[in-house]
PDB file of C-alpha atoms in Angstrom:
ATOM      1  CA  UNK N 253     152.330  12.849 101.566  1.00 55.00           C
ATOM      2  CA  UNK N 254     148.862  13.698 100.047  1.00 68.00           C
ATOM      3  CA  UNK N 255     147.964  16.171  97.321  1.00 71.00           C
ATOM      4  CA  UNK N 256     146.987  19.024  99.748  1.00 72.00           C
ATOM      5  CA  UNK N 257     150.552  19.091 101.530  1.00 77.00           C
ATOM      6  CA  UNK N 258     151.967  18.913  98.313  1.00 83.00           C
ATOM      7  CA  UNK N 259     150.276  21.915  96.879  1.00 79.00           C
ATOM      8  CA  UNK N 260     150.738  23.940 100.309  1.00 81.00           C
ATOM      9  CA  UNK N 261     154.686  22.942 100.160  1.00 86.00           C
ATOM     10  CA  UNK N 262     154.831  24.336  96.616  1.00 86.00           C
ATOM     11  CA  UNK N 263     152.870  27.557  97.312  1.00 84.00           C
ATOM     12  CA  UNK N 264     155.274  28.382 100.200  1.00 87.00           C
ATOM     13  CA  UNK N 265     158.257  27.809  98.185  1.00 89.00           C
ATOM     14  CA  UNK N 266     156.506  30.021  95.544  1.00 88.00           C
ATOM     15  CA  UNK N 267     155.912  32.879  98.117  1.00 87.00           C
ATOM     16  CA  UNK N 268     159.396  32.421  99.599  1.00 87.00           C
ATOM     17  CA  UNK N 269     161.041  32.983  95.987  1.00 88.00           C
ATOM     18  CA  UNK N 270     158.544  35.482  94.957  1.00 85.00           C
ATOM     19  CA  UNK N 271     160.507  38.722  96.067  1.00 88.00           C
ATOM     20  CA  UNK N 272     163.382  37.688  93.943  1.00 88.00           C
ATOM     21  CA  UNK N 273     161.353  38.309  90.954  1.00 85.00           C
ATOM     22  CA  UNK N 274     158.424  40.576  91.813  1.00 85.00           C
ATOM     23  CA  UNK N 275     158.612  43.843  93.661  1.00 86.00           C
ATOM     24  CA  UNK N 276     158.494  43.126  97.456  1.00 89.00           C
ATOM     25  CA  UNK N 277     156.566  45.923  98.238  1.00 89.00           C
ATOM     26  CA  UNK N 278     153.697  44.869  95.588  1.00 90.00           C
ATOM     27  CA  UNK N 279     153.765  41.605  97.227  1.00 91.00           C
ATOM     28  CA  UNK N 280     153.255  42.882 100.644  1.00 92.00           C
ATOM     29  CA  UNK N 281     150.433  44.861  99.311  1.00 92.00           C
ATOM     30  CA  UNK N 282     148.854  41.989  98.137  1.00 92.00           C
ATOM     31  CA  UNK N 283     149.391  39.898 100.866  1.00 93.00           C
ATOM     32  CA  UNK N 284     148.014  42.522 103.354  1.00 93.00           C
ATOM     33  CA  UNK N 285     144.854  42.766 101.279  1.00 93.00           C
ATOM     34  CA  UNK N 286     144.715  39.007 101.204  1.00 93.00           C
ATOM     35  CA  UNK N 287     144.738  38.616 104.751  1.00 94.00           C
ATOM     36  CA  UNK N 288     142.102  41.748 104.988  1.00 94.00           C
ATOM     37  CA  UNK N 289     139.749  39.668 102.454  1.00 93.00           C
ATOM     38  CA  UNK N 290     140.102  36.529 104.214  1.00 93.00           C
ATOM     39  CA  UNK N 291     139.162  38.044 107.554  1.00 93.00           C
ATOM     40  CA  UNK N 292     135.994  39.854 105.978  1.00 93.00           C
ATOM     41  CA  UNK N 293     135.113  36.207 104.505  1.00 92.00           C
ATOM     42  CA  UNK N 294     135.164  34.858 107.966  1.00 91.00           C
ATOM     43  CA  UNK N 295     132.324  36.629 108.282  1.00 91.00           C
ATOM     44  CA  UNK N 296     130.070  36.802 105.748  1.00 90.00           C
ATOM     45  CA  UNK N 297     131.414  33.434 104.287  1.00 86.00           C
ATOM     46  CA  UNK N 298     130.931  31.502 107.074  1.00 88.00           C
ATOM     47  CA  UNK N 299     128.734  33.361 109.101  1.00 88.00           C
ATOM     48  CA  UNK N 300     126.490  34.803 106.597  1.00 86.00           C
ATOM     49  CA  UNK N 301     126.910  38.561 107.920  1.00 88.00           C
ATOM     50  CA  UNK N 302     127.770  41.314 105.606  1.00 89.00           C
ATOM     51  CA  UNK N 303     129.178  43.961 106.954  1.00 88.00           C
ATOM     52  CA  UNK N 304     130.033  47.247 105.348  1.00 89.00           C
ATOM     53  CA  UNK N 305     131.936  48.967 108.121  1.00 88.00           C
ATOM     54  CA  UNK N 306     135.358  46.683 107.921  1.00 91.00           C
ATOM     55  CA  UNK N 307     137.334  49.674 106.587  1.00 91.00           C
ATOM     56  CA  UNK N 308     136.812  51.237 110.412  1.00 92.00           C
ATOM     57  CA  UNK N 309     139.231  48.209 111.337  1.00 94.00           C
ATOM     58  CA  UNK N 310     141.372  48.015 108.557  1.00 93.00           C
ATOM     59  CA  UNK N 311     142.424  51.782 108.296  1.00 91.00           C
ATOM     60  CA  UNK N 312     141.748  52.368 111.967  1.00 92.00           C
ATOM     61  CA  UNK N 313     144.631  50.011 112.938  1.00 93.00           C
ATOM     62  CA  UNK N 314     146.488  51.317 110.312  1.00 92.00           C
ATOM     63  CA  UNK N 315     146.379  54.941 111.993  1.00 93.00           C
ATOM     64  CA  UNK N 316     146.953  53.854 115.282  1.00 93.00           C
ATOM     65  CA  UNK N 317     149.891  51.629 114.411  1.00 92.00           C
ATOM     66  CA  UNK N 318     151.587  54.498 112.136  1.00 91.00           C
ATOM     67  CA  UNK N 319     150.910  57.054 115.157  1.00 91.00           C
ATOM     68  CA  UNK N 320     152.569  54.724 117.673  1.00 92.00           C
ATOM     69  CA  UNK N 321     155.743  54.133 115.539  1.00 91.00           C
ATOM     70  CA  UNK N 322     155.999  57.467 114.256  1.00 87.00           C
ATOM     71  CA  UNK N 323     155.044  60.016 117.271  1.00 84.00           C
ATOM     72  CA  UNK N 324     155.223  57.825 120.171  1.00 85.00           C
ATOM     73  CA  UNK N 325     158.360  55.710 119.322  1.00 83.00           C
ATOM     74  CA  UNK N 326     157.204  52.329 120.002  1.00 88.00           C
ATOM     75  CA  UNK N 327     158.608  49.446 118.494  1.00 90.00           C
ATOM     76  CA  UNK N 328     157.059  47.670 115.309  1.00 88.00           C
ATOM     77  CA  UNK N 329     155.713  44.475 116.967  1.00 89.00           C
ATOM     78  CA  UNK N 330     154.313  46.859 119.909  1.00 91.00           C
ATOM     79  CA  UNK N 331     152.887  49.135 117.263  1.00 92.00           C
ATOM     80  CA  UNK N 332     151.197  46.486 115.024  1.00 92.00           C
ATOM     81  CA  UNK N 333     149.831  44.568 118.515  1.00 94.00           C
ATOM     82  CA  UNK N 334     148.388  47.838 119.772  1.00 94.00           C
ATOM     83  CA  UNK N 335     146.507  48.811 116.320  1.00 93.00           C
ATOM     84  CA  UNK N 336     145.233  45.106 116.139  1.00 94.00           C
ATOM     85  CA  UNK N 337     143.879  45.351 119.557  1.00 95.00           C
ATOM     86  CA  UNK N 338     141.857  48.601 118.881  1.00 94.00           C
ATOM     87  CA  UNK N 339     140.494  47.129 116.113  1.00 94.00           C
ATOM     88  CA  UNK N 340     139.261  44.481 118.111  1.00 95.00           C
ATOM     89  CA  UNK N 341     138.118  46.789 120.459  1.00 95.00           C
ATOM     90  CA  UNK N 342     136.045  49.028 117.999  1.00 94.00           C
ATOM     91  CA  UNK N 343     134.856  45.532 116.824  1.00 93.00           C
ATOM     92  CA  UNK N 344     133.311  44.594 119.687  1.00 94.00           C
ATOM     93  CA  UNK N 345     131.820  47.812 120.278  1.00 93.00           C
ATOM     94  CA  UNK N 346     130.179  47.655 116.733  1.00 92.00           C
ATOM     95  CA  UNK N 347     129.193  44.326 117.337  1.00 91.00           C
ATOM     96  CA  UNK N 348     127.441  44.754 120.659  1.00 91.00           C
ATOM     97  CA  UNK N 349     125.096  47.661 118.430  1.00 90.00           C
ATOM     98  CA  UNK N 350     124.905  45.794 115.316  1.00 89.00           C
ATOM     99  CA  UNK N 351     124.840  41.795 115.916  1.00 86.00           C
ATOM    100  CA  UNK N 352     121.191  42.053 117.119  1.00 81.00           C
ATOM    101  CA  UNK N 353     119.948  43.214 113.876  1.00 83.00           C
ATOM    102  CA  UNK N 354     119.777  40.866 110.624  1.00 82.00           C
ATOM    103  CA  UNK N 355     119.908  41.509 106.898  1.00 81.00           C
ATOM    104  CA  UNK N 356     120.097  45.087 105.444  1.00 87.00           C
ATOM    105  CA  UNK N 357     119.486  46.421 108.886  1.00 88.00           C
ATOM    106  CA  UNK N 358     122.736  44.865 110.050  1.00 89.00           C
ATOM    107  CA  UNK N 359     124.855  46.122 107.014  1.00 89.00           C
ATOM    108  CA  UNK N 360     123.129  49.347 107.430  1.00 91.00           C
ATOM    109  CA  UNK N 361     124.350  49.794 111.206  1.00 91.00           C
ATOM    110  CA  UNK N 362     127.691  48.801 110.195  1.00 91.00           C
ATOM    111  CA  UNK N 363     127.938  51.369 107.450  1.00 92.00           C
ATOM    112  CA  UNK N 364     126.837  54.278 109.938  1.00 91.00           C
ATOM    113  CA  UNK N 365     129.036  53.628 112.759  1.00 91.00           C
ATOM    114  CA  UNK N 366     132.284  52.928 110.520  1.00 91.00           C
ATOM    115  CA  UNK N 367     131.441  56.509 108.774  1.00 91.00           C
ATOM    116  CA  UNK N 368     131.372  57.965 112.189  1.00 91.00           C
ATOM    117  CA  UNK N 369     134.897  56.548 113.043  1.00 91.00           C
ATOM    118  CA  UNK N 370     135.765  58.224 109.388  1.00 91.00           C
ATOM    119  CA  UNK N 371     134.825  61.706 110.720  1.00 90.00           C
ATOM    120  CA  UNK N 372     136.675  60.814 113.555  1.00 90.00           C
ATOM    121  CA  UNK N 373     139.634  60.431 112.062  1.00 90.00           C
ATOM    122  CA  UNK N 374     139.059  63.174 109.508  1.00 88.00           C
ATOM    123  CA  UNK N 375     139.099  65.694 112.680  1.00 88.00           C
ATOM    124  CA  UNK N 376     141.683  63.959 114.681  1.00 85.00           C
ATOM    125  CA  UNK N 377     144.724  66.320 114.787  1.00 85.00           C
ATOM    126  CA  UNK N 378     147.281  63.105 115.008  1.00 85.00           C
ATOM    127  CA  UNK N 379     145.818  61.877 111.542  1.00 85.00           C
ATOM    128  CA  UNK N 380     146.840  64.564 109.531  1.00 81.00           C
ATOM    129  CA  UNK N 381     143.498  65.123 108.346  1.00 80.00           C
ATOM    130  CA  UNK N 382     143.128  64.961 104.499  1.00 81.00           C
ATOM    131  CA  UNK N 383     146.755  64.531 103.948  1.00 82.00           C
ATOM    132  CA  UNK N 384     146.888  61.441 106.134  1.00 82.00           C
ATOM    133  CA  UNK N 385     149.656  60.351 108.485  1.00 87.00           C
ATOM    134  CA  UNK N 386     152.930  60.670 106.398  1.00 87.00           C
ATOM    135  CA  UNK N 387     156.252  59.355 106.894  1.00 85.00           C
ATOM    136  CA  UNK N 388     155.798  55.848 108.926  1.00 87.00           C
ATOM    137  CA  UNK N 389     159.031  54.516 109.762  1.00 88.00           C
ATOM    138  CA  UNK N 390     159.420  50.622 109.576  1.00 84.00           C
ATOM    139  CA  UNK N 391     161.941  50.373 112.656  1.00 82.00           C
ATOM    140  CA  UNK N 392     163.316  47.137 113.972  1.00 81.00           C
ATOM    141  CA  UNK N 393     161.298  43.770 114.633  1.00 82.00           C
ATOM    142  CA  UNK N 394     162.287  42.260 117.846  1.00 80.00           C
ATOM    143  CA  UNK N 395     164.853  44.885 118.499  1.00 76.00           C
ATOM    144  CA  UNK N 396     167.546  43.872 116.242  1.00 78.00           C
ATOM    145  CA  UNK N 397     165.812  43.131 112.660  1.00 81.00           C
ATOM    146  CA  UNK N 398     166.356  46.112 110.687  1.00 82.00           C
ATOM    147  CA  UNK N 399     163.107  46.408 108.602  1.00 82.00           C
ATOM    148  CA  UNK N 400     164.479  49.039 106.211  1.00 83.00           C
ATOM    149  CA  UNK N 401     165.678  46.200 103.647  1.00 85.00           C
ATOM    150  CA  UNK N 402     162.200  45.954 101.529  1.00 86.00           C
ATOM    151  CA  UNK N 403     163.087  41.722 101.724  1.00 90.00           C
ATOM    152  CA  UNK N 404     163.642  41.778 105.111  1.00 89.00           C
ATOM    153  CA  UNK N 405     160.330  43.247 105.703  1.00 90.00           C
ATOM    154  CA  UNK N 406     158.721  41.150 103.030  1.00 91.00           C
ATOM    155  CA  UNK N 407     159.371  38.135 105.091  1.00 92.00           C
ATOM    156  CA  UNK N 408     158.330  39.595 108.305  1.00 91.00           C
ATOM    157  CA  UNK N 409     154.917  40.327 106.509  1.00 92.00           C
ATOM    158  CA  UNK N 410     154.719  37.074 104.972  1.00 92.00           C
ATOM    159  CA  UNK N 411     154.894  35.386 108.409  1.00 92.00           C
ATOM    160  CA  UNK N 412     152.237  37.601 109.744  1.00 92.00           C
ATOM    161  CA  UNK N 413     150.135  36.953 106.944  1.00 92.00           C
ATOM    162  CA  UNK N 414     150.358  33.129 107.131  1.00 93.00           C
ATOM    163  CA  UNK N 415     150.195  33.140 110.813  1.00 93.00           C
ATOM    164  CA  UNK N 416     146.711  35.132 110.348  1.00 93.00           C
ATOM    165  CA  UNK N 417     145.554  32.506 107.502  1.00 93.00           C
ATOM    166  CA  UNK N 418     146.488  29.547 109.817  1.00 92.00           C
ATOM    167  CA  UNK N 419     144.237  31.036 112.520  1.00 93.00           C
ATOM    168  CA  UNK N 420     141.395  31.490 109.892  1.00 93.00           C
ATOM    169  CA  UNK N 421     141.425  27.827 108.765  1.00 92.00           C
ATOM    170  CA  UNK N 422     141.766  26.825 112.516  1.00 93.00           C
ATOM    171  CA  UNK N 423     138.697  28.813 113.024  1.00 92.00           C
ATOM    172  CA  UNK N 424     136.659  27.606 110.460  1.00 92.00           C
ATOM    173  CA  UNK N 425     137.367  23.569 110.969  1.00 91.00           C
ATOM    174  CA  UNK N 426     136.857  23.956 114.773  1.00 92.00           C
ATOM    175  CA  UNK N 427     133.881  23.163 116.294  1.00 91.00           C
ATOM    176  CA  UNK N 428     133.087  27.082 116.905  1.00 91.00           C
ATOM    177  CA  UNK N 429     133.495  27.215 112.893  1.00 89.00           C
ATOM    178  CA  UNK N 430     131.041  24.650 112.273  1.00 91.00           C
ATOM    179  CA  UNK N 431     128.298  26.246 114.481  1.00 91.00           C
ATOM    180  CA  UNK N 432     129.282  29.589 112.472  1.00 90.00           C
ATOM    181  CA  UNK N 433     128.218  27.536 109.261  1.00 90.00           C
ATOM    182  CA  UNK N 434     125.133  26.180 111.026  1.00 89.00           C
ATOM    183  CA  UNK N 435     123.914  29.477 111.602  1.00 89.00           C
ATOM    184  CA  UNK N 436     124.726  30.597 108.343  1.00 87.00           C
ATOM    185  CA  UNK N 437     122.411  27.573 107.035  1.00 87.00           C
ATOM    186  CA  UNK N 438     119.795  27.701 109.206  1.00 85.00           C
ATOM    187  CA  UNK N 439     119.880  30.171 111.989  1.00 84.00           C
ATOM    188  CA  UNK N 440     116.305  28.986 113.891  1.00 87.00           C
ATOM    189  CA  UNK N 441     117.628  25.146 113.696  1.00 89.00           C
ATOM    190  CA  UNK N 442     120.867  26.435 115.680  1.00 87.00           C
ATOM    191  CA  UNK N 443     118.944  28.516 117.834  1.00 88.00           C
ATOM    192  CA  UNK N 444     116.684  25.173 118.872  1.00 88.00           C
ATOM    193  CA  UNK N 445     119.867  23.123 119.111  1.00 85.00           C
ATOM    194  CA  UNK N 446     120.754  25.529 122.385  1.00 85.00           C
ATOM    195  CA  UNK N 447     123.333  27.493 120.979  1.00 86.00           C
ATOM    196  CA  UNK N 448     123.758  30.995 121.950  1.00 87.00           C
ATOM    197  CA  UNK N 449     123.385  32.529 118.291  1.00 89.00           C
ATOM    198  CA  UNK N 450     124.073  36.083 119.292  1.00 89.00           C
ATOM    199  CA  UNK N 451     127.336  35.051 121.188  1.00 91.00           C
ATOM    200  CA  UNK N 452     128.677  33.348 118.421  1.00 91.00           C
ATOM    201  CA  UNK N 453     128.015  35.898 115.893  1.00 92.00           C
ATOM    202  CA  UNK N 454     129.556  38.511 118.200  1.00 92.00           C
ATOM    203  CA  UNK N 455     133.037  36.307 118.572  1.00 94.00           C
ATOM    204  CA  UNK N 456     132.763  36.037 115.023  1.00 93.00           C
ATOM    205  CA  UNK N 457     132.637  39.568 114.181  1.00 94.00           C
ATOM    206  CA  UNK N 458     135.365  40.776 116.705  1.00 94.00           C
ATOM    207  CA  UNK N 459     137.818  38.110 115.434  1.00 94.00           C
ATOM    208  CA  UNK N 460     136.860  39.073 111.703  1.00 94.00           C
ATOM    209  CA  UNK N 461     137.686  42.526 113.121  1.00 94.00           C
ATOM    210  CA  UNK N 462     140.909  42.042 114.851  1.00 94.00           C
ATOM    211  CA  UNK N 463     142.486  39.970 111.643  1.00 95.00           C
ATOM    212  CA  UNK N 464     141.255  43.027 109.294  1.00 94.00           C
ATOM    213  CA  UNK N 465     143.193  45.276 112.245  1.00 93.00           C
ATOM    214  CA  UNK N 466     146.164  43.152 111.727  1.00 94.00           C
ATOM    215  CA  UNK N 467     145.941  43.375 108.241  1.00 93.00           C
ATOM    216  CA  UNK N 468     145.723  47.362 108.221  1.00 92.00           C
ATOM    217  CA  UNK N 469     148.288  47.591 110.787  1.00 93.00           C
ATOM    218  CA  UNK N 470     150.749  45.703 108.640  1.00 93.00           C
ATOM    219  CA  UNK N 471     150.034  47.906 105.431  1.00 93.00           C
ATOM    220  CA  UNK N 472     150.501  50.778 107.157  1.00 91.00           C
ATOM    221  CA  UNK N 473     154.166  50.022 107.970  1.00 91.00           C
ATOM    222  CA  UNK N 474     154.851  48.511 104.409  1.00 91.00           C
ATOM    223  CA  UNK N 475     153.517  51.718 102.553  1.00 89.00           C
ATOM    224  CA  UNK N 476     154.809  54.061 104.933  1.00 87.00           C
ATOM    225  CA  UNK N 477     151.785  56.022 105.378  1.00 88.00           C
ATOM    226  CA  UNK N 478     148.154  55.776 106.038  1.00 89.00           C
ATOM    227  CA  UNK N 479     145.011  58.033 104.514  1.00 88.00           C
ATOM    228  CA  UNK N 480     141.420  58.431 104.813  1.00 88.00           C
ATOM    229  CA  UNK N 481     141.162  56.280 101.770  1.00 87.00           C
ATOM    230  CA  UNK N 482     141.436  53.063 104.309  1.00 89.00           C
ATOM    231  CA  UNK N 483     138.693  54.250 106.516  1.00 90.00           C
ATOM    232  CA  UNK N 484     136.217  55.245 103.995  1.00 87.00           C
ATOM    233  CA  UNK N 485     133.329  53.392 103.151  1.00 87.00           C
ATOM    234  CA  UNK N 486     134.927  52.837  99.487  1.00 84.00           C
ATOM    235  CA  UNK N 487     137.315  50.418 100.941  1.00 89.00           C
ATOM    236  CA  UNK N 488     134.841  48.193 102.498  1.00 89.00           C
ATOM    237  CA  UNK N 489     133.263  48.045  99.103  1.00 86.00           C
ATOM    238  CA  UNK N 490     136.275  47.067  97.833  1.00 87.00           C
ATOM    239  CA  UNK N 491     136.751  43.946 100.234  1.00 90.00           C
ATOM    240  CA  UNK N 492     133.290  42.865  99.349  1.00 89.00           C
ATOM    241  CA  UNK N 493     134.423  42.844  95.641  1.00 87.00           C
ATOM    242  CA  UNK N 494     137.448  40.927  96.258  1.00 88.00           C
ATOM    243  CA  UNK N 495     135.465  38.340  98.243  1.00 89.00           C
ATOM    244  CA  UNK N 496     132.952  37.618  95.670  1.00 87.00           C
ATOM    245  CA  UNK N 497     135.323  37.629  92.749  1.00 86.00           C
ATOM    246  CA  UNK N 498     137.325  35.332  94.673  1.00 84.00           C
ATOM    247  CA  UNK N 499     134.755  32.946  96.002  1.00 83.00           C
ATOM    248  CA  UNK N 500     132.418  33.288  98.814  1.00 83.00           C
ATOM    249  CA  UNK N 501     132.851  30.795 101.445  1.00 82.00           C
ATOM    250  CA  UNK N 502     136.155  29.348 100.210  1.00 85.00           C
ATOM    251  CA  UNK N 503     139.392  29.530 102.052  1.00 85.00           C
ATOM    252  CA  UNK N 504     141.499  30.512  98.856  1.00 87.00           C
ATOM    253  CA  UNK N 505     139.084  32.378  97.227  1.00 85.00           C
ATOM    254  CA  UNK N 506     139.630  35.990  99.047  1.00 89.00           C
ATOM    255  CA  UNK N 507     143.254  35.312  98.506  1.00 91.00           C
ATOM    256  CA  UNK N 508     142.438  35.241  94.460  1.00 89.00           C
ATOM    257  CA  UNK N 509     140.050  38.075  94.432  1.00 88.00           C
ATOM    258  CA  UNK N 510     143.070  40.096  96.512  1.00 89.00           C
ATOM    259  CA  UNK N 511     145.404  39.296  93.860  1.00 89.00           C
ATOM    260  CA  UNK N 512     143.326  40.098  90.912  1.00 86.00           C
ATOM    261  CA  UNK N 513     141.812  43.375  92.007  1.00 86.00           C
ATOM    262  CA  UNK N 514     145.425  44.861  93.696  1.00 86.00           C
ATOM    263  CA  UNK N 515     147.243  43.470  90.212  1.00 83.00           C
ATOM    264  CA  UNK N 516     144.312  45.369  88.445  1.00 80.00           C
ATOM    265  CA  UNK N 517     144.747  48.745  90.539  1.00 76.00           C
ATOM    266  CA  UNK N 518     148.765  48.466  90.274  1.00 74.00           C
ATOM    267  CA  UNK N 519     149.605  47.273  86.752  1.00 68.00           C
ATOM    268  CA  UNK N 520     146.112  48.233  84.565  1.00 66.00           C
ATOM    269  CA  UNK N 521     148.028  51.445  83.650  1.00 60.00           C
ATOM    270  CA  UNK N 522     151.271  49.648  82.449  1.00 62.00           C
ATOM    271  CA  UNK N 523     149.036  47.256  80.523  1.00 59.00           C
ATOM    272  CA  UNK N 524     147.309  50.566  79.027  1.00 55.00           C
ATOM    273  CA  UNK N 525     150.714  51.940  77.786  1.00 61.00           C
ATOM    274  CA  UNK N 526     151.868  48.448  76.708  1.00 56.00           C
ATOM    275  CA  UNK N 527     148.629  48.131  74.265  1.00 55.00           C
ATOM    276  CA  UNK N 528     149.033  52.059  73.179  1.00 55.00           C
ATOM    277  CA  UNK N 529     152.694  51.155  72.311  1.00 60.00           C
ATOM    278  CA  UNK N 530     151.745  47.838  70.507  1.00 64.00           C
ATOM    279  CA  UNK N 531     148.862  48.829  68.602  1.00 61.00           C
ATOM    280  CA  UNK N 532     149.241  52.695  68.178  1.00 57.00           C
ATOM    281  CA  UNK N 533     145.890  53.165  69.444  1.00 54.00           C
ATOM    282  CA  UNK N 534     145.929  56.373  72.260  1.00 59.00           C
ATOM    283  CA  UNK N 535     142.652  55.453  73.615  1.00 55.00           C
ATOM    284  CA  UNK N 536     144.608  52.364  75.785  1.00 54.00           C
ATOM    285  CA  UNK N 537     146.579  55.191  77.721  1.00 57.00           C
ATOM    286  CA  UNK N 538     143.380  56.193  79.446  1.00 59.00           C
ATOM    287  CA  UNK N 539     143.044  52.454  80.940  1.00 58.00           C
ATOM    288  CA  UNK N 540     144.964  53.410  83.784  1.00 56.00           C
ATOM    289  CA  UNK N 541     142.600  56.170  84.945  1.00 57.00           C
ATOM    290  CA  UNK N 542     139.656  53.860  84.597  1.00 62.00           C
ATOM    291  CA  UNK N 543     140.339  51.172  87.269  1.00 63.00           C
ATOM    292  CA  UNK N 544     136.900  51.862  88.980  1.00 69.00           C
ATOM    293  CA  UNK N 545     135.095  50.983  85.865  1.00 72.00           C
ATOM    294  CA  UNK N 546     137.033  47.711  84.998  1.00 70.00           C
ATOM    295  CA  UNK N 547     136.732  46.344  88.383  1.00 70.00           C
ATOM    296  CA  UNK N 548     133.181  47.117  88.285  1.00 73.00           C
ATOM    297  CA  UNK N 549     132.872  45.500  85.037  1.00 75.00           C
ATOM    298  CA  UNK N 550     134.729  42.112  86.595  1.00 73.00           C
ATOM    299  CA  UNK N 551     132.133  42.568  89.544  1.00 73.00           C
ATOM    300  CA  UNK N 552     129.344  42.388  87.031  1.00 78.00           C
ATOM    301  CA  UNK N 553     130.875  39.649  84.682  1.00 76.00           C
ATOM    302  CA  UNK N 554     131.357  37.504  88.087  1.00 73.00           C
ATOM    303  CA  UNK N 555     127.758  38.097  89.194  1.00 70.00           C
ATOM    304  CA  UNK N 556     126.358  37.075  85.858  1.00 74.00           C
ATOM    305  CA  UNK N 557     128.465  34.384  84.683  1.00 72.00           C
ATOM    306  CA  UNK N 558     130.559  33.399  88.010  1.00 71.00           C
ATOM    307  CA  UNK N 559     128.148  33.301  90.789  1.00 72.00           C
ATOM    308  CA  UNK N 560     130.626  31.282  93.242  1.00 76.00           C
ATOM    309  CA  UNK N 561     133.477  33.446  92.165  1.00 76.00           C
ATOM    310  CA  UNK N 562     136.863  31.940  90.405  1.00 79.00           C
ATOM    311  CA  UNK N 563     137.402  29.699  93.020  1.00 79.00           C
ATOM    312  CA  UNK N 564     134.013  28.516  93.975  1.00 75.00           C
ATOM    313  CA  UNK N 565     133.305  27.766  90.277  1.00 76.00           C
ATOM    314  CA  UNK N 566     136.374  25.774  89.911  1.00 81.00           C
ATOM    315  CA  UNK N 567     135.466  23.682  92.873  1.00 76.00           C
ATOM    316  CA  UNK N 568     132.277  23.131  91.623  1.00 76.00           C
ATOM    317  CA  UNK N 569     133.828  21.935  88.478  1.00 76.00           C
ATOM    318  CA  UNK N 570     136.185  19.904  89.738  1.00 75.00           C
ATOM    319  CA  UNK N 571     133.376  18.075  91.870  1.00 74.00           C
ATOM    320  CA  UNK N 572     131.040  17.474  88.929  1.00 74.00           C
ATOM    321  CA  UNK N 573     133.809  15.845  87.089  1.00 72.00           C
ATOM    322  CA  UNK N 574     134.732  13.554  90.071  1.00 67.00           C
ATOM    323  CA  UNK N 575     130.929  12.746  90.146  1.00 67.00           C
ATOM    324  CA  UNK N 576     130.836  11.855  86.734  1.00 66.00           C
ATOM    325  CA  UNK N 577     134.242   9.838  87.026  1.00 60.00           C
ATOM    326  CA  UNK N 578     132.507   8.058  90.002  1.00 61.00           C
ATOM    327  CA  UNK N 579     129.547   7.238  87.970  1.00 57.00           C
ATOM    328  CA  UNK N 580     131.100   6.330  84.828  1.00 52.00           C
ATOM    329  CA  UNK N 581     130.826   1.903  84.139  1.00 52.00           C
TER     330      UNK N 581
END
């Protein structure tokens, strides 16, 4: 058994045992955002397209899933699949409009279209407006597995997120994924080799939107509510931050970035209270209210000192170390 297989086995065992030591709802939230970041990374990290409208897929799928479970009474799996299909459909429409533009123009088109969807959900009667969609039930999985237990739901969410991550790995290492890398590195050369660049970009955009929708649908069930925050442009900025902090263009980087950012958002207040109680400095109590400042500082540090993200810099260090070892007499 090689090192990669051993590492995967260790990670799987750690994930299976994690809810017995860490609050399961927090773990599920991390898993959902990790899948969201990986879906976004498939587009920017491997295709070179910076979308600023992924919140539309993430939050839109959450609204559709929540409405179908709560108001239409559909089963968990049907609602999640419907939310994911909605994200894929919106991704197809947005992709057809935006994919023929490049650079900042592509980014601005995705942002504008996503904000249009934001105002649709703000005005739509079934979304609850600024109050959001509250009281989303978890229901049953496959009709007989009660998801009311946090532990049971955790393993279902874990299976969903692992399946999504496995699909991303398969896409990246497939011939289609190699074409996406070629488009990112040198689009004119990919065109000269006969590849339909726009078609590949559109497929990558729809796949990324679909997986982002799967993450949003799952998150809505986990937390039991869906709000306008998830369809706002700031959510698109947050997933960009997760991807850059972890490592753009790496498979594990977005997962690490999601863990770091979500942990900061959820645990920063506890850290501030702990520091205030141990140092008797009241200023630390305000840290929990300054999450955006702290995450912004982390972003600046990563841009200045870790240009390739935490995982990217670690991989670079490992490669340099391996090269030095090979060249040693």
